Each structure stands twice: as structure tokens, then as C-alpha cells.
Short mmCIF file of C-alpha atoms in Angstrom, two decimals:
data_model
loop_
_atom_site.label_atom_id
_atom_site.label_comp_id
_atom_site.label_asym_id
_atom_site.label_seq_id
_atom_site.Cartn_x
_atom_site.Cartn_y
_atom_site.Cartn_z
CA UNK A 43 0.92 -5.22 -22.34
CA UNK A 44 0.95 -9.14 -22.18
CA UNK A 45 0.43 -9.37 -18.32
CA UNK A 46 -3.01 -7.55 -19.19
CA UNK A 47 -4.09 -10.88 -21.24
CA UNK A 48 -4.73 -12.70 -17.61
CA UNK A 49 -8.08 -10.74 -17.42
CA UNK A 50 -8.46 -8.89 -20.45
CA UNK A 51 -9.52 -10.48 -24.26
CA UNK A 52 -6.58 -10.82 -26.69
CA UNK A 53 -8.56 -8.20 -29.68
CA UNK A 54 -9.39 -5.90 -26.82
CA UNK A 55 -5.50 -5.85 -25.66
CA UNK A 56 -4.69 -5.73 -29.31
CA UNK A 57 -7.00 -2.64 -29.47
CA UNK A 58 -5.57 -0.65 -27.00
CA UNK A 59 -2.34 -1.38 -27.94
CA UNK A 60 -2.79 -0.14 -31.92
CA UNK A 61 -5.41 2.16 -31.71
CA UNK A 62 -3.48 5.14 -31.31
CA UNK A 63 -1.19 4.28 -34.21
CA UNK A 64 -3.74 3.36 -36.52
CA UNK A 65 -5.37 6.92 -36.08
CA UNK A 66 -2.70 8.52 -36.35
CA UNK A 67 -1.79 7.13 -39.92
CA UNK A 68 -5.15 7.99 -41.52
CA UNK A 69 -5.01 11.16 -43.52
CA UNK A 70 -6.68 14.06 -41.95
CA UNK A 71 -9.24 13.80 -44.35
CA UNK A 72 -10.21 10.19 -43.70
CA UNK A 73 -10.82 10.68 -39.68
CA UNK A 74 -14.30 10.98 -39.28
CA UNK A 75 -14.85 14.08 -37.56
CA UNK A 76 -17.25 12.64 -35.04
CA UNK A 77 -14.44 10.91 -33.41
CA UNK A 78 -12.57 13.51 -32.47
CA UNK A 79 -11.48 15.91 -29.45
CA UNK A 80 -8.97 18.68 -29.96
CA UNK A 81 -6.23 18.59 -27.58
CA UNK A 82 -4.08 21.45 -26.03
CA UNK A 83 -1.48 20.38 -28.69
CA UNK A 84 -3.53 19.73 -31.57
CA UNK A 85 -5.87 23.44 -31.30
CA UNK A 86 -2.76 25.58 -30.77
CA UNK A 87 -1.42 27.31 -33.68
CA UNK A 88 1.91 27.50 -31.70
CA UNK A 89 2.38 23.82 -31.59
CA UNK A 90 5.86 22.97 -29.87
CA UNK A 91 5.12 19.50 -30.11
CA UNK A 92 7.84 17.84 -32.58
CA UNK A 93 6.59 14.40 -31.76
CA UNK A 94 5.19 12.73 -34.95
CA UNK A 95 1.45 12.32 -33.58
CA UNK A 96 1.61 16.48 -32.45
CA UNK A 97 -1.40 18.10 -33.24
CA UNK A 98 -3.71 14.39 -33.80
CA UNK A 99 -6.95 14.96 -32.24
CA UNK A 100 -8.12 12.12 -29.32
CA UNK A 101 -9.72 9.64 -30.53
CA UNK A 102 -13.16 9.22 -28.76
CA UNK A 103 -16.07 7.21 -29.74
CA UNK A 104 -19.03 8.94 -30.92
CA UNK A 105 -21.89 6.34 -29.94
CA UNK A 106 -21.63 2.93 -28.18
CA UNK A 107 -22.50 -0.19 -28.71
CA UNK A 108 -24.14 -3.16 -26.59
CA UNK A 109 -22.22 -6.14 -26.90
CA UNK A 110 -24.92 -8.45 -26.06
CA UNK A 111 -26.64 -7.45 -29.05
CA UNK A 112 -26.82 -10.92 -31.25
CA UNK A 113 -26.14 -8.57 -34.37
CA UNK A 114 -23.81 -6.51 -33.30
CA UNK A 115 -19.69 -7.13 -33.83
CA UNK A 116 -16.30 -5.08 -33.21
CA UNK A 117 -15.51 -4.81 -37.19
CA UNK A 118 -11.89 -4.05 -38.17
CA UNK A 119 -12.04 -0.17 -38.87
CA UNK A 120 -10.31 1.68 -35.85
CA UNK A 121 -13.73 3.71 -35.85
CA UNK A 122 -15.89 0.87 -35.49
CA UNK A 123 -13.78 -0.66 -32.85
CA UNK A 124 -13.70 2.50 -31.07
CA UNK A 125 -17.38 2.23 -30.99
CA UNK A 126 -17.22 -1.11 -29.57
CA UNK A 127 -14.33 -1.17 -26.68
CA UNK A 128 -15.30 1.98 -24.94
CA UNK A 129 -18.05 2.92 -22.91
CA UNK A 130 -18.00 6.51 -22.70
CA UNK A 131 -16.40 9.72 -23.76
CA UNK A 132 -14.30 10.33 -21.01
CA UNK A 133 -11.30 7.30 -21.82
CA UNK A 134 -9.85 8.48 -25.33
CA UNK A 135 -7.29 7.02 -26.52
CA UNK A 136 -4.36 9.44 -27.07
CA UNK A 137 -0.56 10.02 -27.32
CA UNK A 138 1.51 8.02 -24.78
CA UNK A 139 -1.13 6.14 -23.30
CA UNK A 140 -0.10 2.74 -24.67
CA UNK A 141 3.82 3.89 -23.02
CA UNK A 142 1.87 4.39 -19.88
CA UNK A 143 0.16 1.47 -19.59
CA UNK A 144 2.97 -0.79 -20.16
CA UNK A 145 4.50 0.84 -17.27
CA UNK A 146 2.02 -0.12 -15.00
CA UNK A 147 2.16 -4.00 -16.08
CA UNK A 148 5.70 -3.48 -15.35
CA UNK A 149 4.71 -1.99 -11.96
CA UNK A 150 2.21 -4.85 -11.48
CA UNK A 151 4.83 -8.09 -12.62
CA UNK A 152 7.61 -6.42 -9.92
CA UNK A 153 4.67 -6.48 -7.03
CA UNK A 154 4.27 -10.44 -8.24
CA UNK A 155 8.19 -10.99 -7.87
CA UNK A 156 8.37 -9.12 -4.71
CA UNK A 157 5.52 -11.29 -3.57
CA UNK A 158 7.28 -14.87 -4.93
CA UNK A 159 10.65 -14.12 -3.08
CA UNK A 160 9.33 -12.60 0.23
CA UNK A 161 6.51 -16.01 0.34
CA UNK A 162 8.78 -18.24 -0.93
CA UNK A 163 11.79 -17.37 1.46
CA UNK A 164 8.84 -17.62 4.24
CA UNK A 165 10.23 -14.48 5.78
CA UNK A 166 8.50 -14.11 9.48
CA UNK A 167 5.47 -11.70 9.58
CA UNK A 168 4.29 -11.49 6.16
CA UNK A 169 0.82 -10.70 7.51
CA UNK A 170 2.74 -7.00 8.83
CA UNK A 171 3.71 -6.41 5.15
CA UNK A 172 2.59 -4.15 2.36
CA UNK A 173 3.26 -3.06 -0.82
CA UNK A 174 1.94 -0.12 -2.76
CA UNK A 175 1.58 -0.22 -7.00
CA UNK A 176 1.42 3.47 -7.89
CA UNK A 177 0.30 3.25 -11.36
CA UNK A 178 -0.49 5.76 -14.13
CA UNK A 179 -4.04 4.97 -14.71
CA UNK A 180 -7.05 3.61 -12.11
CA UNK A 181 -8.02 0.22 -13.26
CA UNK A 182 -11.47 -1.15 -11.70
CA UNK A 183 -14.16 0.39 -14.08
CA UNK A 184 -12.26 -1.56 -17.11
CA UNK A 185 -14.21 -5.13 -17.80
CA UNK A 186 -13.05 -8.01 -19.90
CA UNK A 187 -13.21 -6.27 -23.50
CA UNK A 188 -14.13 -2.38 -22.88
CA UNK A 189 -12.53 0.66 -21.23
CA UNK A 190 -14.37 3.31 -19.27
CA UNK A 191 -14.41 5.79 -16.16
CA UNK A 192 -10.36 6.88 -16.99
CA UNK A 193 -9.97 3.17 -16.51
CA UNK A 194 -8.03 0.86 -19.80
CA UNK A 195 -6.68 -1.95 -17.96
CA UNK A 196 -7.82 -3.24 -14.63
CA UNK A 197 -4.46 -3.43 -12.62
CA UNK A 198 -5.85 -5.10 -9.18
CA UNK A 199 -7.26 -7.31 -11.09
CA UNK A 200 -4.69 -8.31 -13.24
CA UNK A 201 -2.32 -8.84 -10.35
CA UNK A 202 -4.90 -10.53 -8.45
CA UNK A 203 -5.47 -13.31 -11.16
CA UNK A 204 -1.18 -13.35 -11.87
CA UNK A 205 -0.78 -13.73 -8.45
CA UNK A 206 -2.72 -16.94 -8.79
CA UNK A 207 -0.84 -18.02 -11.78
CA UNK A 208 2.45 -17.61 -10.45
CA UNK A 209 4.71 -19.92 -8.66
CA UNK A 210 3.09 -18.91 -5.21
CA UNK A 211 0.31 -21.44 -5.59
CA UNK A 212 -2.38 -19.02 -4.39
CA UNK A 213 -5.86 -20.63 -4.50
CA UNK A 214 -7.46 -17.49 -2.17
CA UNK A 215 -6.87 -13.83 -3.06
CA UNK A 216 -9.43 -11.20 -1.72
CA UNK A 217 -9.69 -7.37 -3.84
CA UNK A 218 -11.19 -5.09 -1.03
CA UNK A 219 -12.39 -1.93 -3.48
CA UNK A 220 -12.37 1.53 -1.48
CA UNK A 221 -12.92 3.97 -4.43
CA UNK A 222 -15.69 6.81 -4.12
CA UNK A 223 -17.15 4.55 -7.36
CA UNK A 224 -18.45 0.92 -7.47
CA UNK A 225 -15.63 -1.15 -8.64
CA UNK A 226 -18.02 -2.33 -11.65
CA UNK A 227 -14.99 -4.03 -13.96
CA UNK A 228 -13.10 -5.68 -11.06
CA UNK A 229 -16.76 -7.67 -10.09
CA UNK A 230 -17.40 -8.40 -13.78
CA UNK A 231 -14.20 -10.21 -14.17
CA UNK A 232 -14.48 -12.53 -11.46
CA UNK A 233 -18.37 -12.92 -10.98
CA UNK A 234 -18.25 -16.34 -11.35
CA UNK A 235 -14.81 -17.01 -9.32
CA UNK A 236 -15.17 -18.73 -6.39
CA UNK A 237 -11.14 -17.95 -5.43
CA UNK A 238 -11.46 -14.08 -5.36
CA UNK A 239 -13.54 -12.63 -2.89
CA UNK A 240 -14.31 -8.61 -4.21
CA UNK A 241 -15.43 -6.73 -2.53
CA UNK A 242 -16.45 -2.90 -3.24
CA UNK A 243 -17.79 0.45 -0.67
CA UNK A 244 -18.69 3.12 -2.54
CA UNK A 245 -21.55 5.72 -3.19
CA UNK A 246 -24.67 4.63 -4.54
CA UNK A 247 -25.02 3.87 -8.59
CA UNK A 248 -28.56 5.13 -8.22
CA UNK A 249 -26.53 8.72 -8.08
CA UNK A 250 -23.30 8.03 -8.90
CA UNK A 251 -21.06 6.54 -11.92
CA UNK A 252 -21.38 4.14 -13.36
CA UNK A 253 -25.14 3.97 -12.72
CA UNK A 254 -25.85 0.88 -13.72
CA UNK A 255 -23.61 -1.26 -11.69
CA UNK A 256 -22.77 -1.65 -7.55
CA UNK A 257 -26.03 -2.77 -6.40
CA UNK A 258 -26.02 -4.63 -2.94
CA UNK A 259 -28.31 -7.23 -4.85
CA UNK A 260 -24.93 -8.42 -7.09
CA UNK A 261 -23.67 -10.69 -5.54
CA UNK A 262 -21.97 -13.39 -7.93
CA UNK A 263 -23.33 -16.18 -9.79
CA UNK A 264 -22.25 -20.09 -10.14
CA UNK A 265 -19.61 -21.23 -8.55
CA UNK A 266 -18.85 -17.62 -7.81
CA UNK A 267 -22.53 -16.62 -5.47
CA UNK A 268 -21.52 -14.71 -2.53
CA UNK A 269 -17.88 -13.75 -3.40
CA UNK A 270 -19.33 -10.70 -4.95
CA UNK A 271 -20.15 -7.88 -1.91
CA UNK A 272 -21.23 -4.50 -3.06
CA UNK A 273 -21.70 -2.04 -0.33
CA UNK A 274 -23.47 1.09 -1.69
CA UNK A 275 -23.63 3.57 0.49
CA UNK A 276 -26.41 6.47 1.09
CA UNK A 277 -25.76 9.98 -0.48
CA UNK A 278 -23.09 13.09 2.08
CA UNK A 279 -22.06 9.46 3.75
CA UNK A 280 -19.15 10.24 6.40
CA UNK A 281 -16.97 7.81 8.42
CA UNK A 282 -20.17 7.24 10.68
CA UNK A 283 -21.78 5.37 7.78
CA UNK A 284 -18.13 4.11 6.21
CA UNK A 285 -16.59 2.36 9.40
CA UNK A 286 -19.59 -0.25 10.01
CA UNK A 287 -19.53 -1.48 6.40
CA UNK A 288 -15.70 -1.46 6.25
CA UNK A 289 -16.02 -3.48 9.65
CA UNK A 290 -18.43 -6.11 7.98
CA UNK A 291 -16.48 -6.03 4.38
CA UNK A 292 -13.29 -6.95 6.41
CA UNK A 293 -15.15 -9.96 8.46
CA UNK A 294 -16.08 -11.38 4.87
CA UNK A 295 -12.32 -10.97 3.94
CA UNK A 296 -11.27 -13.00 6.86
CA UNK A 297 -13.84 -15.59 6.56
CA UNK A 298 -12.58 -16.16 2.99
CA UNK A 299 -9.35 -16.68 4.18
CA UNK A 300 -7.35 -14.76 1.43
CA UNK A 301 -3.69 -15.63 1.33
CA UNK A 302 -3.27 -12.07 -0.19
CA UNK A 303 -5.06 -8.63 0.00
CA UNK A 304 -5.44 -6.63 -3.05
CA UNK A 305 -6.68 -2.82 -2.34
CA UNK A 306 -7.88 -0.93 -5.15
CA UNK A 307 -6.85 2.36 -2.95
CA UNK A 308 -9.44 5.27 -4.49
CA UNK A 309 -8.59 8.52 -2.98
CA UNK A 310 -11.72 10.19 -4.26
CA UNK A 311 -14.05 9.56 -0.91
CA UNK A 312 -12.21 12.57 0.39
CA UNK A 313 -13.96 15.52 1.51
CA UNK A 314 -12.73 18.03 -1.14
CA UNK A 315 -12.25 15.47 -4.40
CA UNK A 316 -13.96 17.75 -7.41
CA UNK A 317 -15.61 14.35 -9.53
CA UNK A 318 -18.31 13.93 -6.71
CA UNK A 319 -22.25 14.05 -7.66
CA UNK A 320 -22.77 15.39 -4.59
CA UNK A 321 -26.20 16.45 -5.57
CA UNK A 322 -27.35 13.02 -6.10
CA UNK A 323 -24.40 11.03 -3.86
CA UNK A 324 -21.44 12.51 -2.52
CA UNK A 325 -19.24 11.39 0.72
CA UNK A 326 -16.99 12.96 3.29
CA UNK A 327 -13.56 11.30 4.74
CA UNK A 328 -10.91 13.25 6.13
CA UNK A 329 -7.24 12.56 6.73
CA UNK A 330 -7.96 11.09 10.46
CA UNK A 331 -10.89 8.88 8.88
CA UNK A 332 -7.97 7.59 6.22
CA UNK A 333 -5.81 6.53 9.21
CA UNK A 334 -8.74 4.67 10.42
CA UNK A 335 -9.21 2.77 7.67
CA UNK A 336 -5.74 1.90 7.29
CA UNK A 337 -5.45 0.42 10.80
CA UNK A 338 -8.82 -1.67 9.86
CA UNK A 339 -7.22 -2.70 7.23
CA UNK A 340 -4.21 -3.87 8.84
CA UNK A 341 -6.58 -5.79 10.84
CA UNK A 342 -7.10 -8.46 8.10
CA UNK A 343 -3.86 -10.18 9.40
CA UNK A 344 -2.65 -10.77 5.49
CA UNK A 345 0.42 -9.53 3.61
CA UNK A 346 -1.61 -6.26 1.58
CA UNK A 347 -0.99 -5.06 -1.80
CA UNK A 348 -2.24 -1.22 -2.53
CA UNK A 349 -2.87 -0.58 -6.10
CA UNK A 350 -3.60 3.14 -6.91
CA UNK A 351 -7.00 3.95 -8.12
CA UNK A 352 -9.24 7.37 -8.65
CA UNK A 353 -8.09 10.17 -6.44
CA UNK A 354 -8.85 13.88 -8.28
CA UNK A 355 -7.35 16.31 -5.53
CA UNK A 356 -3.92 16.23 -6.11
CA UNK A 357 -3.22 18.81 -3.06
CA UNK A 358 -4.77 16.23 -0.95
CA UNK A 359 -3.63 12.95 -2.55
CA UNK A 360 -0.53 12.19 -1.24
CA UNK A 361 -1.63 13.27 2.16
CA UNK A 362 -4.42 10.59 1.72
CA UNK A 363 -2.02 8.00 1.03
CA UNK A 364 0.61 8.73 3.99
CA UNK A 365 -2.33 8.52 6.07
CA UNK A 366 -4.12 5.28 5.04
CA UNK A 367 -0.12 4.27 5.59
CA UNK A 368 -0.05 5.70 9.05
CA UNK A 369 -2.84 3.78 9.79
CA UNK A 370 -1.74 0.21 8.44
CA UNK A 371 1.35 0.90 10.68
CA UNK A 372 -0.45 1.46 13.74
CA UNK A 373 -2.91 -1.18 12.77
CA UNK A 374 0.25 -3.87 13.10
CA UNK A 375 1.37 -2.79 16.02
CA UNK A 376 -1.98 -2.75 18.25
CA UNK A 377 -2.01 -6.57 16.99
CA UNK A 378 1.27 -7.12 17.59
CA UNK A 379 2.86 -4.87 20.74
CA UNK A 380 6.39 -6.71 19.81
CA UNK A 381 6.42 -5.28 16.39
CA UNK A 382 7.50 -1.81 18.01
CA UNK A 383 7.00 1.51 17.05
CA UNK A 384 9.98 2.51 14.82
CA UNK A 385 13.27 0.89 13.78
CA UNK A 386 14.95 4.06 16.70
CA UNK A 387 12.65 2.60 19.59
CA UNK A 388 13.93 -0.63 18.98
CA UNK A 389 17.45 0.08 18.99
CA UNK A 390 17.00 2.19 21.79
CA UNK A 391 15.04 -0.79 23.78
CA UNK A 392 18.16 -2.86 22.50
CA UNK A 393 20.66 -0.38 23.99
CA UNK A 394 18.78 0.17 27.47
CA UNK A 395 18.58 -4.03 27.82
CA UNK A 396 22.52 -4.07 27.20
CA UNK A 397 23.02 -1.03 29.72
CA UNK A 398 21.46 -3.06 32.46
CA UNK A 399 22.88 -6.37 31.92
CA UNK A 400 26.60 -5.07 31.79
CA UNK A 401 26.82 -1.67 33.47
CA UNK A 402 30.30 -1.02 33.65
CA UNK A 403 30.85 -1.75 30.19
CA UNK A 404 28.59 1.53 29.73
CA UNK A 405 29.10 4.11 32.17
CA UNK A 406 27.00 7.34 31.14
CA UNK A 407 30.24 9.85 30.39
CA UNK A 408 27.86 12.96 29.33
CA UNK A 409 26.35 13.23 32.61
CA UNK A 410 29.56 12.58 35.08
CA UNK A 411 28.95 13.08 39.31
CA UNK A 412 30.27 16.70 40.06
CA UNK A 413 33.59 17.01 40.85
CA UNK A 414 34.37 13.32 40.24
CA UNK A 415 36.37 12.54 36.42
CA UNK A 416 33.94 9.98 34.42
CA UNK A 417 35.43 6.16 35.19
CA UNK A 418 35.21 3.90 31.80
CA UNK A 419 35.78 -0.02 32.07
CA UNK A 420 39.33 0.58 30.45
CA UNK A 421 40.23 2.95 33.02
CA UNK A 422 39.65 0.48 35.57
CA UNK A 423 41.85 -2.39 33.55
CA UNK A 424 44.60 -0.07 33.42
CA UNK A 425 44.48 0.53 38.01
CA UNK A 426 46.65 -2.14 39.37
CA UNK A 427 47.48 -0.54 42.61
CA UNK A 428 45.63 -0.26 45.98
CA UNK A 429 43.21 2.46 46.78
CA UNK A 430 44.33 6.17 46.10
CA UNK A 431 44.40 8.93 48.30
CA UNK A 432 41.02 10.03 49.32
CA UNK A 433 41.95 13.01 50.53
CA UNK A 434 43.11 14.95 47.52
CA UNK A 435 40.97 17.95 47.31
CA UNK A 436 38.61 18.42 44.40
CA UNK A 437 39.24 14.85 42.88
CA UNK A 438 36.91 11.58 43.01
CA UNK A 439 39.26 8.42 43.64
CA UNK A 440 38.03 5.27 42.55
CA UNK A 441 39.00 1.83 43.73
CA UNK A 442 40.94 0.14 41.31
CA UNK A 443 40.32 -3.81 40.28
CA UNK A 444 42.74 -5.97 41.93
CA UNK A 445 45.16 -7.62 39.48
CA UNK A 446 43.95 -11.05 40.22
CA UNK A 447 42.12 -12.27 37.13
CA UNK A 448 40.03 -14.53 39.68
CA UNK A 449 37.70 -12.71 42.67
CA UNK A 450 34.70 -14.29 43.73
CA UNK A 451 31.43 -12.11 43.27
CA UNK A 452 30.16 -12.84 47.17
CA UNK A 453 32.92 -10.18 47.71
CA UNK A 454 31.31 -6.83 49.02
CA UNK A 455 31.84 -4.00 46.71
CA UNK A 456 34.44 -1.10 47.87
CA UNK A 457 32.65 2.01 48.91
CA UNK A 458 33.49 5.16 47.23
CA UNK A 459 35.32 7.47 49.29
CA UNK A 460 35.15 11.24 48.98
CA UNK A 461 32.87 14.34 50.06
CA UNK A 462 31.05 15.05 46.90
CA UNK A 463 27.57 14.03 46.94
CA UNK A 464 26.58 11.54 44.09
CA UNK A 465 26.14 7.86 43.52
CA UNK A 466 29.17 5.79 44.63
CA UNK A 467 30.99 4.29 41.79
CA UNK A 468 32.30 0.71 42.26
CA UNK A 469 34.93 -1.01 40.85
CA UNK A 470 33.45 -4.42 40.99
CA UNK A 471 29.95 -5.40 39.99
CA UNK A 472 26.99 -4.88 42.67
CA UNK A 473 26.36 -8.08 44.34
CA UNK A 474 22.36 -9.01 43.13
CA UNK A 475 20.19 -9.69 45.94
CA UNK A 476 19.32 -13.07 44.15
CA UNK A 477 19.98 -14.97 41.04
CA UNK A 478 18.41 -13.22 38.21
CA UNK A 479 16.83 -15.93 35.94
CA UNK A 480 17.18 -15.49 32.17
CA UNK A 481 14.30 -13.98 30.46
CA UNK A 482 12.43 -16.53 28.24
CA UNK A 483 13.19 -16.37 24.66
CA UNK A 484 10.13 -14.15 22.73
CA UNK A 485 8.34 -15.74 20.19
CA UNK A 486 9.17 -14.48 16.82
CA UNK A 487 5.96 -14.53 14.99
CA UNK A 488 4.33 -11.37 15.06
CA UNK A 489 7.53 -9.34 16.02
CA UNK A 490 8.77 -6.23 14.21
CA UNK A 491 9.72 -7.52 10.83
CA UNK A 492 12.96 -7.76 9.60
CA UNK A 493 14.38 -7.37 13.23
#
């Protein structure tokens, strides 16, 4: 979990890494009953899990402590530290958690390495490239020294800080949080930082978690003033309310002149997500809306990393992500027409241009003239006699290429004999009406990535 130390306190990271093992090593009678949460394996009489921690209840805090209280401290016992480092009962410590979080850190480290390689090698069209960090846990509610809202380590913040400390020497990073809930943890981690812009579009905290953070008046502090932007939306918001908010935040990202954009991709803004408090808040976006969202984000014109956040409708989650990425691709194509629709389209267009430039090398043999055999470039080179007899019934004849290797391009083409209707086949190139000027070389900037 070392990468997490970029934004989280060392004591907190140590707690996350060791709390479960310490809890499991306690004798059952030493585990305070108020910290227990029975799990399916621990409450089942027929427990088939042979792991050494099988049957141990999840560790949850029974109460929470304000870190601003002058006479409060985390303590040394796992019970006391659990009350200190957690902000709710929905973010417990349990078996396998640390391994998952370690895997998430490896994903983020790989993203950093990929960006270092791509940017250092000055690959073209980095503004047309995006990455996806599919982490196992969300992270945008995790602050420097606490876990909450299903979040333990703040993946987006860790990634942003790691990029600024990498060999890329980035000085301006932007984080766009499109999760349904306010990215309160991310905002707190960069609240005084002028180099990292944090923008969060979310349901109003007046009626939704995290309740006490995510208000529009929270704009950063000190040198980081106006580098935090919270955009709470009214209850039952749809794309009609979401789009202008997103457009405004993208203007702020462009003004920040970010070198890399990190998107906290929450999927719980979906119209059928089960975690929304629809009585007091709620939001309804559909697949088409997510595709439009992706197209607008592509307009930021900067290398983009999507980091997975919330999203609890598992049947819709994959389709939502695919919609956002389709929107990104369409946004790239709209902003840069030279990009092309796909590799297949580009290959078809290139082949068409080559065929047009060298017609004799690419005679279409799939649709020969009726009653006429297909003629290829090799067939013409093998012919070294004069014109064949054109009176042969049922057979078309072609004027062969003369044996002389030198032939003036001004000589008129030979007419194709025969009575069968269809285009004439000439053994020599058709004389152009006027010399064709070579087309100017296309600028590579903005072209299709990798071509």
C-alpha cells in the first residue's frame, strides 16, 4: 500500500494494512461485541471456508470521534483505532480487503508507468488517448486519515499525486468527479493545492450522503482558493440539469490548462441505481446521456484516466462504461475528423486511394465484365504478341502490352474490341486530361492515434 502514502497519513495506512489481522488474532472473548458485524460465513452453521479467519465477524466502529477535538486521539488498540479512522458503519474491515486494495494500488502504478512511457516518447495525439483504472473499491470519500462511504484509499487522489511526483514533472492535474455522491474526500486532500483542480458534480448534500460536504460554497483555501468546485444538483435531476453543469466544469478544466485529467467515474447517477435517496435527492441519467457525457469530456483535449468509483446496478454498469467510452471516441472524431471512425474504415480508405493511383495493379476480379475474362497486371506482362483475333465468339480479347519497355504516355489508349457491352479494358494507362498535382501532405497532429 506504499503508493497510498502520497496522500494518506502513514498511521492510517498502517491501520488499514494491519487492522483485520489484529482483529482476527484476538481471542473471541477479547473482541468487543459492539464492533462485530456477522457475515454470511461467520453466521452460517455450515461454514465451508477453511481460511484461518473464517467465522470472524467483520470489524465495524460502534461510534465515531471528531479529529478536531483537542483531547481526542486514535489510541493503540484496534478497537480505539477503528472508532478513530472510520466515519460510518458501512465501511468495515473484513477478510481479503487488504489484498484487494493492494491490487488497486498496482493498477494505479501501472497507469502511471503507461503515461510515463507514452508522454516521454512524445506519442502523437495524447489528447486522443484515455486509460481506464478498474479498481475493486471506490475511493473518493476517503480522506487523509479516514475511511467512509465504502472507500478506504482515495484512488483518484493517489493517481493524481503520483503523476505530479513521477518523472513526467507534471505541474497541473485536474480531477473531474461525476459520481452521484460528492467527492468530499478528494476535495479535502487538495483543498489547499493550487496545482490540482478538483471538480465534483453530484446530488445536493442537503438530501444525500455525505450530508455535510459538497456544497457550492466550498471552493478551496489559501493558495488553493477556487481550485475546488462543487456543483450540487437539485433533486430528481436529469440530463437537462446535468449537461450545463458539465459544460461549465469543462470550461474550468480548460482554464486550469491541465496536463492530465483524472475522471472519478461513478455509475450511480443511473436512473435505476438502487443506492440513491430518491425521497430527498435522486438523479436519472440513461445510456444516451452517458454517451453525451463521454463526448463532452473528450472535448477537454487532454490525456484522460478514468478511475472506477461507485455504481450499484450491476446489470447496467458495463453498459454505462461502454456508453461513456463510445462518447469519448465520438468526441475525438468530432474534434479531429482526421482520426477516422475505425481501423477498418481507415484501411478501406487507404486501399481505395492506392487503387485509384494504380488502377492496373488492382483490377477487380470479383466482378468481371459479362462474357469477358478478368485481366490482371501479370497477364498483360506475359503478353508479347500483337492484338488477338477479336472475332472469336464468346471471348473478349485484350490488346497486349508491347515488348518495348519504353512507351510514351502520350500514345492514345487502344480501344477494346468486341460486341459485349461493358467498360473497355485498356492495356495501357489512360491519358489524364491534365497532370495531377500531388496532394499536400496532411498534418499529423490530430490524426488517428497510432496511424
